[in-house]
Structures are given as C-alpha cells and as structure tokens.
Amino acid sequence: MMEKANTKNNPAEKKDHTEIRHIVIYGYTRKELAGIIRHFEQHLPEYVRISIDNSNLVTKVTLTGVHSGVELLRFKMNKFHADLREIFNEDMVSPADRSVAQVLGELLAERELTVSCAESCTGGNLAHRITQIPGSSSYFLGSVVSYSNDVKADVLNVERALISNHGAVSRPVVEGMAKGVSALMRSDCAIATSGIAGPDGGTKYKPVGTVWFCVKYLDKIVSECIHFQGDRNTVIESATNHAMIMLINLLRNTYVEQEDLNDE
C-alpha cells in the first residue's frame, strides 16, 4: 500500500516580490551613460536589472528587483538607488519617475510662482509640454510664439536695433524676449527660446541646431547657447527640455552659468 506524501510540514513556497526605483537625469547621451553605469551595473546581483530610457538628453534609469525576501530586497534596492543618486547627483532632475515638466510644475506650485514663455524655434512646444501637467493653470500664464521679427518687436518689445545688429538668434534678442514676455504676462518667471531648428537656415557661425535660451526668475536673468544634433523635431524637443532644465536649476539655486560665448 502506497503512503501519501506528507504535506502538512512543508513550508509554503515563497512568492517573489518586486521593487522598482527610478532616477531621472539630464545631459547625457546613451553612449556616455553606458560608460558611466558599466561599473555600477557589474556589481548588481542577478535579481536586480537596470534599464535606460534616453530621449533628447533626458534619461530615466530604472532598477527592477525581484526576490522572495521582501525586507532584504527593499534594503538592497534602497542602497542601489542611493548609489545611483550619488553618481548622478549634479545632473539629477528627480529621484523618482517624474517628467521634466512635472518637476518644473512642482517647483513653481510649491513656491507659488508663475511662468510665461516667449518661443521662436520651439513654436509653442514649451507651452504644450508645461500644460500637459494637471494643475498647470495655477502657475502657467501663457506663451507668445514669436516666430517673426515683427512679433518679437511689436508684441514683446524687443528693440529692432538688437535684431538688426545681432540677429534673431542671439543673446541680446533672447534676453529681450524673456524680459518682454515677463512684463506682458506679469509673470514671476519667464523662458525664451530662439534658434535654427532646420533643416535649412543655418550659417557658418550659426549652424542648424543652434539655440539661444534665456530664463528669468524675478530679477535674475541667465542665458546660454547650445548646439543640438539631429533632425528638426529632435532639435525642438531637445531645446524644450533644456529650457525647462535651466529654469529648474535656477529655482533650485544650482544653475551654473555658461562661459561667455561670442554670438556675432
């Protein structure tokens, strides 16, 4: 007679538990990230995997851990997350799964600040991205898409002499745009963009992908020039991200001024 298997004393099979951690960083290409993260990735246990979602210099790094020991997994995941935050401390947009527009919106809302935009090359994309966030009506006042020089002069009060002498894609003009839209909208903060998204319109000194930015926070005004690579849509999206990052850093008091450039 066959004996029945004794299952009363067998411990129940433990189920796997999943823990996920994110950080969002700015300013790296996928190739640059691969070299930086390689050493960190080599020290991850087999039950933790890392994934990288990189788009227009904004990167979301995700750690996913799966293990039956819940407490051990959480302890390890918190440690790895802290290690990542330390590696990318100066370039971190968020220690959680937040878009650039979400982070900017949270900063503005927390401080009860308002923002407006003066957009040339981004063509309203800044306004679109900012207003995708629920509750943005509490801090976003509006945007002027000043594609033509007449709109820059007549609506934003940019001096025509600045446009004639320096060109629409220049530091003096983009600073005039930021000041003008801030005065027009009566906003605490302002973002201005002027550039050459392409595929045509570039010159030897101002090639396609050249974008001038200005960000204003109360009396503080900073400006810089970036040369982006890629097609028209990539330049527009990259410029949109960069403009918001500039204001985020200015609000956090972590903005580092760009070395002076000759934009003549």
CSV table of C-alpha atoms in Angstrom, one decimal:
chain,number,residue,atom,x,y,z
A,1,MET,CA,0.0,0.0,0.0
A,2,MET,CA,1.4,3.4,-1.1
A,3,GLU,CA,1.9,6.0,1.6
A,4,LYS,CA,0.5,9.5,1.0
A,5,ALA,CA,3.0,12.3,0.8
A,6,ASN,CA,3.2,14.3,4.0
A,7,THR,CA,2.5,18.0,3.0
A,8,LYS,CA,1.5,19.3,6.4
A,9,ASN,CA,5.1,20.2,7.4
A,10,ASN,CA,6.2,21.5,4.1
A,11,PRO,CA,6.6,25.3,4.2
A,12,ALA,CA,4.5,27.2,1.7
A,13,GLU,CA,6.5,28.3,-1.3
A,14,LYS,CA,7.5,31.9,-1.0
A,15,LYS,CA,6.3,34.2,-3.7
A,16,ASP,CA,8.6,36.6,-5.5
A,17,HIS,CA,8.3,40.3,-4.6
A,18,THR,CA,9.1,43.2,-7.0
A,19,GLU,CA,10.6,46.5,-6.0
A,20,ILE,CA,11.2,49.4,-8.6
A,21,ARG,CA,13.3,52.5,-8.2
A,22,HIS,CA,13.8,55.4,-10.7
A,23,ILE,CA,16.0,58.4,-11.2
A,24,VAL,CA,15.7,61.0,-13.9
A,25,ILE,CA,18.8,62.7,-15.1
A,26,TYR,CA,19.7,65.3,-17.8
A,27,GLY,CA,22.6,65.9,-20.2
A,28,TYR,CA,23.8,62.5,-21.2
A,29,THR,CA,23.8,60.6,-24.5
A,30,ARG,CA,23.1,56.8,-24.3
A,31,LYS,CA,26.8,56.2,-25.2
A,32,GLU,CA,28.0,58.5,-22.4
A,33,LEU,CA,25.7,56.7,-19.9
A,34,ALA,CA,26.9,53.3,-20.9
A,35,GLY,CA,30.4,54.1,-19.8
A,36,ILE,CA,29.4,55.7,-16.5
A,37,ILE,CA,26.9,52.9,-15.5
A,38,ARG,CA,29.1,49.9,-16.5
A,39,HIS,CA,30.9,49.7,-13.2
A,40,PHE,CA,27.7,50.1,-11.2
A,41,GLU,CA,25.9,47.5,-13.3
A,42,GLN,CA,28.7,45.0,-12.8
A,43,HIS,CA,28.0,45.0,-9.0
A,44,LEU,CA,24.3,44.4,-9.2
A,45,PRO,CA,23.1,40.9,-8.1
A,46,GLU,CA,21.3,38.7,-10.7
A,47,TYR,CA,17.9,39.5,-9.2
A,48,VAL,CA,18.2,43.2,-10.0
A,49,ARG,CA,18.2,44.6,-13.5
A,50,ILE,CA,18.7,48.0,-14.9
A,51,SER,CA,17.1,49.7,-17.9
A,52,ILE,CA,17.8,53.1,-19.5
A,53,ASP,CA,15.2,55.1,-21.4
A,54,ASN,CA,17.1,58.0,-23.1
A,55,SER,CA,15.3,60.7,-25.2
A,56,ASN,CA,16.6,64.1,-26.1
A,57,LEU,CA,19.2,64.2,-23.3
A,58,VAL,CA,16.6,63.3,-20.6
A,59,THR,CA,17.2,59.8,-19.2
A,60,LYS,CA,15.1,57.7,-16.9
A,61,VAL,CA,17.2,55.0,-15.2
A,62,THR,CA,15.0,52.2,-13.7
A,63,LEU,CA,16.1,49.5,-11.3
A,64,THR,CA,13.8,46.5,-11.0
A,65,GLY,CA,14.4,43.9,-8.3
A,66,VAL,CA,12.6,40.5,-8.0
A,67,HIS,CA,13.2,38.4,-4.9
A,68,SER,CA,11.3,36.3,-2.4
A,69,GLY,CA,12.9,38.1,0.6
A,70,VAL,CA,10.9,41.3,0.9
A,71,GLU,CA,13.0,43.0,3.6
A,72,LEU,CA,16.3,42.1,2.0
A,73,LEU,CA,15.1,43.2,-1.4
A,74,ARG,CA,13.9,46.6,-0.1
A,75,PHE,CA,17.2,47.2,1.8
A,76,LYS,CA,19.3,46.3,-1.3
A,77,MET,CA,17.1,48.4,-3.7
A,78,ASN,CA,17.3,51.4,-1.4
A,79,LYS,CA,21.1,51.1,-1.3
A,80,PHE,CA,21.4,50.8,-5.1
A,81,HIS,CA,19.0,53.7,-5.6
A,82,ALA,CA,21.2,55.8,-3.2
A,83,ASP,CA,24.3,54.8,-5.1
A,84,LEU,CA,22.7,55.9,-8.4
A,85,ARG,CA,21.6,59.2,-6.8
A,86,GLU,CA,25.2,59.8,-5.7
A,87,ILE,CA,26.7,59.0,-9.1
A,88,PHE,CA,24.4,61.5,-10.8
A,89,ASN,CA,23.9,63.9,-8.0
A,90,GLU,CA,24.8,67.1,-10.0
A,91,ASP,CA,22.7,66.1,-13.0
A,92,MET,CA,19.6,64.6,-11.3
A,93,VAL,CA,16.2,66.0,-12.3
A,94,SER,CA,14.3,63.8,-10.0
A,95,PRO,CA,14.9,60.8,-7.7
A,96,ALA,CA,11.5,59.4,-8.8
A,97,ASP,CA,9.6,58.8,-12.0
A,98,ARG,CA,8.8,62.4,-12.9
A,99,SER,CA,8.9,64.2,-16.3
A,100,VAL,CA,10.9,67.4,-16.6
A,101,ALA,CA,7.6,69.3,-16.9
A,102,GLN,CA,6.3,67.7,-13.7
A,103,VAL,CA,9.4,68.7,-11.8
A,104,LEU,CA,9.2,72.2,-13.0
A,105,GLY,CA,5.5,72.4,-12.2
A,106,GLU,CA,6.0,71.1,-8.7
A,107,LEU,CA,8.7,73.7,-8.0
A,108,LEU,CA,6.6,76.6,-9.3
A,109,ALA,CA,3.5,75.4,-7.4
A,110,GLU,CA,5.4,74.9,-4.1
A,111,ARG,CA,6.7,78.4,-4.3
A,112,GLU,CA,3.5,80.0,-5.6
A,113,LEU,CA,5.4,81.3,-8.7
A,114,THR,CA,4.1,81.9,-12.2
A,115,VAL,CA,5.8,81.4,-15.6
A,116,SER,CA,5.3,82.6,-19.1
A,117,CYS,CA,7.2,81.7,-22.4
A,118,ALA,CA,8.4,83.5,-25.4
A,119,GLU,CA,9.0,80.9,-28.1
A,120,SER,CA,10.6,81.1,-31.5
A,121,CYS,CA,12.2,77.8,-32.6
A,122,THR,CA,10.2,75.7,-30.1
A,123,GLY,CA,7.0,77.0,-31.7
A,124,GLY,CA,4.7,76.5,-28.7
A,125,ASN,CA,6.1,73.2,-27.6
A,126,LEU,CA,7.2,74.6,-24.3
A,127,ALA,CA,3.6,75.7,-23.6
A,128,HIS,CA,2.3,72.3,-24.8
A,129,ARG,CA,4.6,70.4,-22.5
A,130,ILE,CA,4.0,72.6,-19.5
A,131,THR,CA,0.2,72.5,-19.9
A,132,GLN,CA,0.2,68.7,-20.2
A,133,ILE,CA,0.6,68.6,-16.4
A,134,PRO,CA,-2.7,68.7,-14.5
A,135,GLY,CA,-3.0,71.8,-12.4
A,136,SER,CA,-0.6,73.8,-14.6
A,137,SER,CA,-3.2,76.6,-14.8
A,138,SER,CA,-2.1,77.7,-11.3
A,139,TYR,CA,1.4,78.6,-12.5
A,140,PHE,CA,1.4,78.9,-16.3
A,141,LEU,CA,0.1,82.2,-17.6
A,142,GLY,CA,0.7,81.9,-21.3
A,143,SER,CA,3.1,81.9,-24.3
A,144,VAL,CA,3.9,84.1,-27.2
A,145,VAL,CA,5.1,82.2,-30.3
A,146,SER,CA,7.2,85.0,-31.8
A,147,TYR,CA,8.4,83.4,-35.0
A,148,SER,CA,8.6,86.7,-36.9
A,149,ASN,CA,10.8,89.6,-36.0
A,150,ASP,CA,7.8,91.9,-36.1
A,151,VAL,CA,6.2,89.9,-33.3
A,152,LYS,CA,9.4,90.0,-31.3
A,153,ALA,CA,9.4,93.8,-31.7
A,154,ASP,CA,5.8,94.7,-31.7
A,155,VAL,CA,4.5,92.2,-29.1
A,156,LEU,CA,7.5,91.6,-26.9
A,157,ASN,CA,9.1,95.0,-27.3
A,158,VAL,CA,12.4,93.7,-28.3
A,159,GLU,CA,14.4,96.6,-29.8
A,160,ARG,CA,14.6,96.3,-33.6
A,161,ALA,CA,18.2,97.5,-33.4
A,162,LEU,CA,19.1,94.4,-31.4
A,163,ILE,CA,17.6,92.2,-34.0
A,164,SER,CA,19.3,94.0,-36.9
A,165,ASN,CA,22.7,94.1,-35.2
A,166,HIS,CA,22.8,90.7,-33.6
A,167,GLY,CA,20.2,88.6,-35.5
A,168,ALA,CA,17.1,86.9,-34.1
A,169,VAL,CA,19.2,84.0,-32.8
A,170,SER,CA,21.4,85.8,-30.3
A,171,ARG,CA,21.8,86.5,-26.6
A,172,PRO,CA,20.5,90.2,-26.7
A,173,VAL,CA,17.4,89.2,-28.6
A,174,VAL,CA,16.5,86.2,-26.5
A,175,GLU,CA,17.1,88.2,-23.3
A,176,GLY,CA,14.8,90.9,-24.7
A,177,MET,CA,12.2,88.2,-25.4
A,178,ALA,CA,12.3,86.9,-21.8
A,179,LYS,CA,12.0,90.4,-20.3
A,180,GLY,CA,9.2,91.3,-22.7
A,181,VAL,CA,7.0,88.3,-22.1
A,182,SER,CA,7.5,88.6,-18.3
A,183,ALA,CA,6.4,92.2,-18.4
A,184,LEU,CA,3.5,91.4,-20.8
A,185,MET,CA,2.2,88.5,-18.7
A,186,ARG,CA,3.3,89.9,-15.3
A,187,SER,CA,4.9,86.5,-14.5
A,188,ASP,CA,7.5,85.8,-11.8
A,189,CYS,CA,9.5,83.6,-14.2
A,190,ALA,CA,10.0,83.6,-18.0
A,191,ILE,CA,11.6,81.3,-20.6
A,192,ALA,CA,12.6,82.4,-24.1
A,193,THR,CA,14.0,80.4,-27.0
A,194,SER,CA,15.3,81.4,-30.4
A,195,GLY,CA,17.2,79.1,-32.7
A,196,ILE,CA,17.6,77.3,-36.0
A,197,ALA,CA,15.7,74.0,-35.9
A,198,GLY,CA,16.5,73.2,-39.6
A,199,PRO,CA,16.8,71.6,-41.9
A,200,ASP,CA,17.6,74.9,-43.6
A,201,GLY,CA,18.5,78.4,-42.3
A,202,GLY,CA,21.9,77.6,-40.8
A,203,THR,CA,25.1,79.6,-41.4
A,204,LYS,CA,28.8,79.0,-40.8
A,205,TYR,CA,28.7,80.8,-37.5
A,206,LYS,CA,25.1,79.7,-36.5
A,207,PRO,CA,24.6,76.2,-37.9
A,208,VAL,CA,21.4,74.2,-37.8
A,209,GLY,CA,20.8,73.2,-34.2
A,210,THR,CA,21.9,76.4,-32.7
A,211,VAL,CA,19.6,77.6,-30.0
A,212,TRP,CA,19.8,80.6,-27.6
A,213,PHE,CA,18.0,80.4,-24.3
A,214,CYS,CA,17.1,82.9,-21.6
A,215,VAL,CA,15.5,82.2,-18.3
A,216,LYS,CA,14.3,84.8,-15.9
A,217,TYR,CA,13.4,84.3,-12.2
A,218,LEU,CA,12.4,87.6,-10.6
A,219,ASP,CA,15.4,89.9,-11.1
A,220,LYS,CA,17.8,87.1,-12.1
A,221,ILE,CA,18.4,86.6,-15.8
A,222,VAL,CA,20.7,83.9,-17.3
A,223,SER,CA,21.2,83.0,-21.0
A,224,GLU,CA,23.2,80.4,-22.9
A,225,CYS,CA,23.7,78.9,-26.4
A,226,ILE,CA,23.5,75.2,-27.2
A,227,HIS,CA,24.3,73.4,-30.5
A,228,PHE,CA,22.0,70.4,-30.7
A,229,GLN,CA,22.4,67.5,-33.1
A,230,GLY,CA,19.6,65.7,-35.0
A,231,ASP,CA,16.6,66.5,-37.2
A,232,ARG,CA,14.2,69.3,-36.8
A,233,ASN,CA,11.9,67.5,-34.3
A,234,THR,CA,14.9,66.4,-32.2
A,235,VAL,CA,16.2,70.0,-32.0
A,236,ILE,CA,12.8,71.3,-31.0
A,237,GLU,CA,12.3,68.6,-28.3
A,238,SER,CA,15.9,68.9,-27.0
A,239,ALA,CA,15.5,72.7,-26.8
A,240,THR,CA,12.2,72.4,-24.9
A,241,ASN,CA,13.8,70.1,-22.4
A,242,HIS,CA,16.9,72.3,-22.0
A,243,ALA,CA,14.8,75.4,-21.4
A,244,MET,CA,12.8,73.8,-18.6
A,245,ILE,CA,16.0,72.3,-17.1
A,246,MET,CA,17.5,75.8,-17.0
A,247,LEU,CA,14.6,77.2,-15.0
A,248,ILE,CA,14.6,74.1,-12.7
A,249,ASN,CA,18.2,74.7,-11.9
A,250,LEU,CA,17.7,78.4,-11.4
A,251,LEU,CA,14.8,77.8,-9.0
A,252,ARG,CA,16.9,75.2,-7.1
A,253,ASN,CA,19.9,77.6,-7.0
A,254,THR,CA,22.1,75.0,-8.7
A,255,TYR,CA,22.4,76.8,-12.1
A,256,VAL,CA,25.9,77.1,-13.4
A,257,GLU,CA,26.4,79.9,-15.8
A,258,GLN,CA,27.8,79.1,-19.2
A,259,GLU,CA,31.2,80.5,-20.1
A,260,ASP,CA,30.7,83.7,-22.2
A,261,LEU,CA,30.2,83.0,-25.9
A,262,ASN,CA,30.7,85.2,-28.9
A,263,ASP,CA,27.4,85.1,-30.8
A,264,GLU,CA,28.4,87.5,-33.5
